[in-house]
Amino acid sequence: MTASQPVNATGRILAIETSCDETAVAVVQDGRRIVSSVVASQVALHAATGGIVPEIAARAHLRWMIPVLEEARERAGLEDWSSLEAVAVTEGPGLAGSLLVGIAMAKTLAWAHRLPLVPVNHLEGHIYAAWLLDADDRERAAPTFPLVALVVSGGHTFLVEMADHLRYRLLGQTVDDAAGEAFDKVGRLLGLPYPGGPAIMHAASGAVERDRRFPRAWLGDSFDFSFSGLKSAARRAVDQEPAAQQGDPSGNGRLPDQVVAELAYGFQESVVDVLATKTALAAERCGARSIVLGGGVAANQVLRDRIAGRADALGVRLIVPRPALCTDNAAMIGAAGFFRARDGARAGLDLDARPSLKLAVRAPG
Ligand code: KG4
Ligand code: ZN
């Protein structure tokens, strides 16, 4: 798997993503146009435990890998994989067992079809989702540099500046929980189904009273985030509700729907306020020409609208992928993989899972 191998410069990348609980395969043209994209979600499988069980996730990837791959090939109208430019695969961060399934598949396909194997950082994928165009989308300009990207997922929350393709400068990151993790934990506290993010967004939209205020961790002038205090505040608020107290007359300990809606609203407002304020400030300080949002929490409509308002006020272009491209998918790996491949990134058959891979580290000083 070296430069001596033939490279078909067709611009078509096969991408495989299995870092967490979605088995995903896509074909992407020139780092932008989605030719096909298939995602098999394990959400229903993990709902019973209220979170992901790594062994169960890995087994489900094994079960779905081939059917998803075949579906992506058929939808792309391809007889086989030989006409591709490269095979891109998520090498990390993520769950080791889950990553291994995608990596093993990608290695085998790359070897069998004599294609370059391109390792991709999952977090870079979330940023490059902003480059994607659906098959029937009209052409539109790609994000322009310098840009500021906010990635908010189940495991990560950070702000980076990009001066150019594949160049990252870390501006700030969470010092405790990721934003998605906070949504999931507070969702559980409120008795909402897994995953908490969409459930809280839905519940919050039904809030009549909107005056419950949760703390905001500004952390001074930094671009860092903290959500663990917010989670504790949510726990205290729940514990103070009569329905949560011992001897609740309703007997089931469940919070009334309207209380859940109000708490969900207050919590969401706090997260969105901090994320939108810090992102806008970062864009202003960096002189950004675009703002890019990615990761599962970027599927949140309130966050999208709030940042859109801030970007508008700054006169900076905002690019947010449609919700299904904010949550985990392989098309984003195909987009990042294209730019990585053109940059010369190659892996050998010894490519291994890197569960704790970082995208960018803070510059010293
Ligand atoms: O990026 P992603 O699909 O997987 C990771 O790489 O972690 O993000 C999943 C996270 C979960 O925590 C989920 O609750 C959150 O994204 N999420 C949302 C929404 N949709 C998904 N959070 C808030 N609002 C949403 N609509
Ligand atoms: Zn993700």
Coordinates of C-alpha atoms and ligand atoms in Angstrom, one line a residue:
M1 CA 0.0 0.0 0.0
T2 CA 2.5 2.6 -1.1
A3 CA 2.9 5.3 -3.7
S4 CA 4.1 2.6 -6.2
Q5 CA 0.5 1.4 -6.4
P6 CA -1.6 2.7 -9.2
V7 CA -3.9 5.7 -8.3
N8 CA -7.1 6.2 -10.3
A9 CA -7.6 9.9 -10.3
T10 CA -11.3 9.6 -10.6
G11 CA -11.9 11.7 -7.5
R12 CA -14.2 9.0 -6.2
I13 CA -13.5 7.9 -2.6
L14 CA -15.1 4.9 -0.9
A15 CA -15.4 5.8 2.8
I16 CA -16.1 3.6 5.8
E17 CA -17.1 4.9 9.3
T18 CA -17.7 2.6 12.3
S19 CA -16.2 4.6 15.2
C20 CA -19.2 4.5 17.4
D21 CA -22.7 3.2 16.9
E22 CA -23.4 3.8 13.3
T23 CA -22.2 1.4 10.5
A24 CA -21.8 3.8 7.6
V25 CA -20.4 3.5 4.0
A26 CA -20.4 6.3 1.3
V27 CA -19.0 7.1 -2.1
V28 CA -18.0 10.8 -2.5
Q29 CA -16.9 12.6 -5.6
D30 CA -14.1 15.2 -5.4
G31 CA -14.5 15.6 -1.6
R32 CA -17.9 17.2 -2.1
R33 CA -20.6 15.4 -4.0
I34 CA -22.3 12.5 -2.3
V35 CA -22.8 9.7 -4.8
S36 CA -24.2 7.3 -2.2
S37 CA -24.4 7.3 1.6
V38 CA -25.8 4.5 3.8
V39 CA -26.0 4.6 7.6
A40 CA -27.3 1.7 9.7
S41 CA -28.0 3.1 13.1
Q42 CA -27.8 1.1 16.3
V43 CA -29.8 3.6 18.3
A44 CA -32.6 1.1 18.9
L45 CA -30.1 -1.5 20.0
H46 CA -28.6 0.7 22.7
A47 CA -31.8 2.4 23.9
A48 CA -32.5 -0.4 26.4
T49 CA -29.3 0.3 28.3
G50 CA -29.5 4.1 27.8
G51 CA -26.0 4.2 26.4
I52 CA -23.6 2.3 24.1
V53 CA -22.3 -1.1 25.2
P54 CA -19.0 -1.4 23.3
E55 CA -19.1 -5.2 22.7
I56 CA -22.7 -5.0 21.4
A57 CA -21.7 -2.1 19.1
A58 CA -18.8 -4.1 17.7
R59 CA -21.0 -7.1 17.0
A60 CA -23.6 -5.0 15.4
H61 CA -20.9 -3.5 13.1
L62 CA -19.9 -7.0 12.1
R63 CA -23.5 -7.9 11.3
W64 CA -24.2 -4.8 9.2
M65 CA -20.9 -4.1 7.5
I66 CA -21.4 -6.1 4.4
P67 CA -25.1 -5.3 3.8
V68 CA -24.3 -1.6 4.2
L69 CA -21.3 -1.8 1.9
E70 CA -23.4 -3.6 -0.8
E71 CA -26.2 -1.1 -0.5
A72 CA -23.8 1.8 -0.9
R73 CA -22.2 0.2 -4.0
E74 CA -25.6 -0.5 -5.6
R75 CA -26.9 3.0 -4.9
A76 CA -23.7 4.4 -6.4
G77 CA -24.4 2.4 -9.5
L78 CA -21.0 0.6 -9.3
E79 CA -20.4 -2.9 -10.5
D80 CA -17.4 -3.2 -8.1
W81 CA -15.0 -1.0 -6.3
S82 CA -12.1 -0.9 -8.8
S83 CA -12.8 2.5 -10.4
L84 CA -12.2 4.4 -7.2
E85 CA -9.4 6.7 -6.2
A86 CA -8.9 5.5 -2.7
V87 CA -10.5 3.8 0.3
A88 CA -10.8 6.2 3.3
V89 CA -11.6 4.8 6.8
T90 CA -12.0 6.3 10.3
E91 CA -8.9 5.3 12.3
G92 CA -10.1 7.1 15.5
P93 CA -11.1 8.5 17.9
G94 CA -13.8 6.0 18.9
L95 CA -14.5 2.6 20.4
A96 CA -11.6 0.2 19.6
G97 CA -13.8 -2.8 18.7
S98 CA -16.1 -0.6 16.5
L99 CA -13.2 1.1 14.7
L100 CA -11.5 -2.3 14.0
V101 CA -14.5 -3.6 12.0
G102 CA -14.3 -0.7 9.6
I103 CA -10.5 -0.7 9.4
A104 CA -10.4 -4.5 8.6
M105 CA -13.0 -4.0 5.8
A106 CA -11.2 -1.0 4.4
K107 CA -7.8 -2.7 4.4
T108 CA -9.3 -5.8 2.6
L109 CA -11.0 -3.7 -0.1
A110 CA -7.9 -1.6 -0.6
W111 CA -5.7 -4.7 -0.9
A112 CA -8.1 -6.6 -3.2
H113 CA -8.6 -3.7 -5.5
R114 CA -5.1 -2.3 -5.3
L115 CA -6.3 1.1 -4.0
P116 CA -4.6 3.5 -1.6
L117 CA -5.8 3.3 2.0
V118 CA -6.3 6.7 3.6
P119 CA -6.7 7.0 7.4
V120 CA -9.1 9.7 8.5
N121 CA -9.7 11.4 11.9
H122 CA -13.4 11.2 12.8
L123 CA -13.3 14.8 14.1
E124 CA -11.9 16.0 10.9
G125 CA -14.7 14.3 9.2
H126 CA -17.3 16.2 11.2
I127 CA -15.7 19.5 10.0
Y128 CA -15.5 18.3 6.4
A129 CA -19.2 17.5 6.4
A130 CA -19.5 21.2 5.7
W131 CA -18.1 20.6 2.2
L132 CA -20.6 18.0 1.2
L133 CA -23.3 18.4 -1.4
D134 CA -26.2 16.0 -1.9
A135 CA -26.5 14.3 -5.2
D136 CA -29.3 16.7 -6.3
D137 CA -27.9 19.9 -4.6
R138 CA -27.0 22.8 -6.8
E139 CA -23.3 23.7 -6.8
R140 CA -22.4 26.1 -4.0
A141 CA -19.2 27.6 -2.8
A142 CA -17.1 25.6 -0.4
P143 CA -16.3 27.1 3.0
T144 CA -13.7 29.8 2.7
F145 CA -10.5 30.2 4.9
P146 CA -9.7 31.3 7.4
L147 CA -12.6 29.7 9.2
V148 CA -13.6 28.8 12.7
A149 CA -15.1 25.3 13.2
L150 CA -17.2 24.3 16.2
V151 CA -17.4 20.5 16.7
V152 CA -20.0 19.3 19.2
S153 CA -20.6 15.6 19.4
G154 CA -21.2 12.9 22.0
G155 CA -17.6 12.6 22.9
H156 CA -16.0 15.9 21.8
T157 CA -16.6 19.6 22.1
F158 CA -14.0 22.0 20.7
L159 CA -13.3 25.1 18.6
V160 CA -10.6 25.2 16.0
E161 CA -9.3 27.8 13.5
M162 CA -8.4 26.6 10.1
A163 CA -6.1 28.8 8.0
D164 CA -6.2 26.3 5.1
H165 CA -7.2 22.7 4.3
L166 CA -6.1 20.2 7.0
R167 CA -4.5 22.9 9.2
Y168 CA -5.9 23.2 12.7
R169 CA -5.2 25.5 15.6
L170 CA -7.1 24.6 18.7
L171 CA -8.8 27.6 20.3
G172 CA -10.7 25.8 23.1
Q173 CA -12.2 22.6 24.2
T174 CA -14.3 21.1 27.0
V175 CA -12.6 20.7 30.3
D176 CA -15.1 18.0 31.4
D177 CA -18.2 16.6 29.5
A178 CA -18.8 17.0 25.8
A179 CA -21.9 18.9 24.9
G180 CA -23.7 15.8 23.5
E181 CA -22.7 13.9 26.7
A182 CA -24.4 16.6 28.7
F183 CA -27.5 16.3 26.6
D184 CA -27.5 12.6 27.0
K185 CA -27.0 12.7 30.8
V186 CA -29.6 15.4 31.4
G187 CA -32.0 13.5 29.1
R188 CA -31.6 10.5 31.4
L189 CA -32.2 12.6 34.5
L190 CA -35.4 13.9 32.9
G191 CA -36.6 10.4 32.1
L192 CA -36.3 11.0 28.3
P193 CA -35.4 8.3 25.8
Y194 CA -31.8 7.8 24.5
P195 CA -30.1 9.6 22.9
G196 CA -30.9 12.7 25.0
G197 CA -30.1 15.4 22.4
P198 CA -33.0 15.0 20.1
A199 CA -35.3 14.1 23.0
I200 CA -34.4 17.3 24.9
M201 CA -34.8 19.5 21.7
H202 CA -38.3 18.0 21.2
A203 CA -39.3 18.3 24.9
A204 CA -38.0 21.9 25.1
S205 CA -40.1 23.0 22.1
G206 CA -43.2 22.3 24.2
A207 CA -42.2 24.5 27.2
V208 CA -44.9 27.1 28.0
E209 CA -43.0 28.8 30.9
R210 CA -39.5 29.7 29.8
D211 CA -38.0 31.3 32.9
R212 CA -36.0 28.4 34.4
R213 CA -32.4 29.6 34.3
F214 CA -29.4 27.2 34.4
P215 CA -25.8 28.4 35.0
R216 CA -23.4 29.2 32.2
A217 CA -19.7 28.3 32.6
W218 CA -18.0 31.2 30.8
L219 CA -14.5 30.2 32.1
G220 CA -13.3 33.8 31.8
D221 CA -12.0 34.9 28.5
S222 CA -11.1 31.5 27.3
F223 CA -12.7 29.5 24.4
D224 CA -12.9 26.4 26.7
F225 CA -16.2 24.9 27.7
S226 CA -17.5 23.2 30.8
F227 CA -20.8 21.3 31.1
S228 CA -20.5 19.3 34.3
G229 CA -21.8 22.1 36.6
L230 CA -24.8 22.4 34.4
K231 CA -25.5 18.7 34.7
S232 CA -25.3 19.0 38.6
A233 CA -27.7 22.0 38.4
A234 CA -30.1 19.9 36.4
R235 CA -29.9 17.1 39.0
R236 CA -30.6 19.6 41.8
A237 CA -33.6 21.0 39.9
V238 CA -35.0 17.5 39.3
D239 CA -34.5 16.5 42.9
Q240 CA -36.4 19.6 44.1
E241 CA -39.5 18.7 42.1
P242 CA -42.3 17.3 44.3
A243 CA -42.7 14.4 41.9
A244 CA -39.1 13.3 42.5
Q245 CA -39.5 13.3 46.3
Q246 CA -40.2 10.3 48.4
G247 CA -44.0 9.8 48.9
D248 CA -45.0 11.5 45.7
P249 CA -48.8 11.2 45.6
S250 CA -48.7 10.2 41.9
G251 CA -46.6 7.2 43.0
N252 CA -44.5 6.8 39.9
G253 CA -41.7 9.4 40.6
R254 CA -42.1 10.7 37.0
L255 CA -41.9 14.4 36.4
P256 CA -44.9 16.0 34.8
D257 CA -44.4 16.6 31.1
Q258 CA -44.6 20.4 31.5
V259 CA -41.8 20.3 34.1
V260 CA -39.7 18.2 31.9
A261 CA -40.3 20.6 29.0
E262 CA -39.3 23.6 31.2
L263 CA -36.2 22.0 32.5
A264 CA -35.2 20.8 29.0
Y265 CA -35.7 24.3 27.7
G266 CA -33.6 26.0 30.4
F267 CA -30.8 23.4 30.0
Q268 CA -30.7 23.7 26.2
E269 CA -30.7 27.5 26.4
S270 CA -27.7 27.4 28.6
V271 CA -25.7 25.1 26.3
V272 CA -26.7 27.0 23.2
D273 CA -25.9 30.4 24.7
V274 CA -22.4 29.4 25.6
L275 CA -21.7 27.6 22.4
A276 CA -23.0 30.4 20.2
T277 CA -21.4 33.2 22.1
K278 CA -17.9 31.6 22.2
T279 CA -18.1 30.6 18.5
A280 CA -19.1 34.1 17.4
L281 CA -16.3 35.6 19.5
A282 CA -13.8 33.2 18.1
A283 CA -14.9 34.0 14.6
E284 CA -14.5 37.7 15.3
R285 CA -11.1 37.4 16.9
C286 CA -9.7 35.2 14.1
G287 CA -11.2 37.4 11.3
A288 CA -12.9 34.3 10.0
R289 CA -14.6 34.3 6.6
S290 CA -16.7 31.3 7.5
I291 CA -18.1 29.4 10.5
V292 CA -18.5 25.7 10.2
L293 CA -20.6 23.6 12.6
G294 CA -20.3 19.8 12.9
G295 CA -21.1 16.9 15.2
G296 CA -24.3 15.4 16.4
V297 CA -25.3 18.4 18.6
A298 CA -25.1 20.6 15.5
A299 CA -28.3 18.8 14.5
N300 CA -30.0 20.9 17.2
Q301 CA -32.2 23.5 15.5
V302 CA -32.0 26.0 18.3
L303 CA -28.2 26.0 18.2
R304 CA -28.3 26.3 14.4
D305 CA -30.6 29.2 14.5
R306 CA -28.7 31.0 17.3
I307 CA -25.4 30.7 15.5
A308 CA -27.0 31.7 12.2
G309 CA -28.1 35.0 13.9
R310 CA -24.6 35.6 15.3
A311 CA -22.9 34.9 12.0
D312 CA -25.3 37.2 10.2
A313 CA -24.6 40.0 12.6
L314 CA -20.9 39.5 12.0
G315 CA -21.3 39.3 8.2
V316 CA -19.6 35.8 8.3
R317 CA -20.9 32.9 6.2
L318 CA -22.2 30.0 8.2
I319 CA -22.2 26.5 6.9
V320 CA -24.1 23.8 8.8
P321 CA -24.7 20.4 7.2
R322 CA -28.2 19.1 7.2
P323 CA -28.9 17.2 10.5
A324 CA -28.2 13.7 9.1
L325 CA -24.7 14.9 8.0
C326 CA -24.0 16.4 11.4
T327 CA -24.5 13.0 13.2
D328 CA -22.1 10.2 12.3
N329 CA -22.0 9.2 8.6
A330 CA -19.4 8.0 6.1
A331 CA -19.9 10.8 3.6
M332 CA -18.0 13.2 5.9
I333 CA -15.1 10.7 6.0
G334 CA -15.2 10.6 2.2
A335 CA -14.9 14.4 2.1
A336 CA -12.0 14.6 4.6
G337 CA -10.5 11.5 3.0
F338 CA -10.4 13.2 -0.4
F339 CA -8.3 16.1 0.9
R340 CA -6.1 13.8 2.9
A341 CA -5.5 11.6 -0.1
R342 CA -4.6 14.6 -2.3
D343 CA -2.2 15.6 0.5
G344 CA -0.5 12.2 0.3
A345 CA -1.9 10.5 3.4
R346 CA -1.5 6.7 3.1
A347 CA -1.7 3.8 5.5
G348 CA -0.3 0.3 5.2
L349 CA -1.9 -2.9 6.1
D350 CA -0.7 -2.4 9.6
L351 CA -3.2 0.4 10.2
D352 CA -4.6 0.1 13.7
A353 CA -7.5 1.7 15.6
R354 CA -6.5 4.8 17.5
P355 CA -9.3 5.2 20.1
S356 CA -7.9 8.4 21.6
L357 CA -6.7 10.2 18.5
K358 CA -6.7 14.0 18.7
L359 CA -7.3 16.5 16.0
A360 CA -5.3 19.4 17.3
V361 CA -3.4 20.2 20.4
R362 CA -3.1 23.6 22.0
A363 CA 0.0 25.5 21.0
P364 CA 2.3 25.9 23.9
G365 CA 2.3 29.3 25.7
Ligands
KG4_1 O1 -21.5 13.1 16.2 P1 -22.4 12.1 16.8 O2 -23.4 11.4 16.0 O3 -21.6 10.9 17.5 C1 -20.3 11.2 18.1 O4 -19.3 11.2 17.4 O5 -20.4 11.3 19.4 O6 -23.1 12.8 18.1 C2 -24.0 12.1 18.9 C3 -24.4 13.1 20.0 C4 -25.3 12.5 21.1 O7 -24.8 13.0 22.3 C5 -26.7 13.1 20.8 O8 -27.5 13.3 22.0 C6 -26.3 14.4 20.2 O9 -25.2 14.2 19.4 N1 -27.4 15.0 19.3 C7 -28.1 16.1 19.6 C8 -29.1 16.2 18.7 N2 -29.0 15.2 17.8 C9 -28.0 14.4 18.2 N3 -27.9 17.0 20.6 C10 -28.8 18.0 20.7 N4 -29.8 18.2 19.8 C11 -30.0 17.4 18.8 N5 -31.0 17.6 17.9
ZN2 ZN -19.2 11.8 15.6

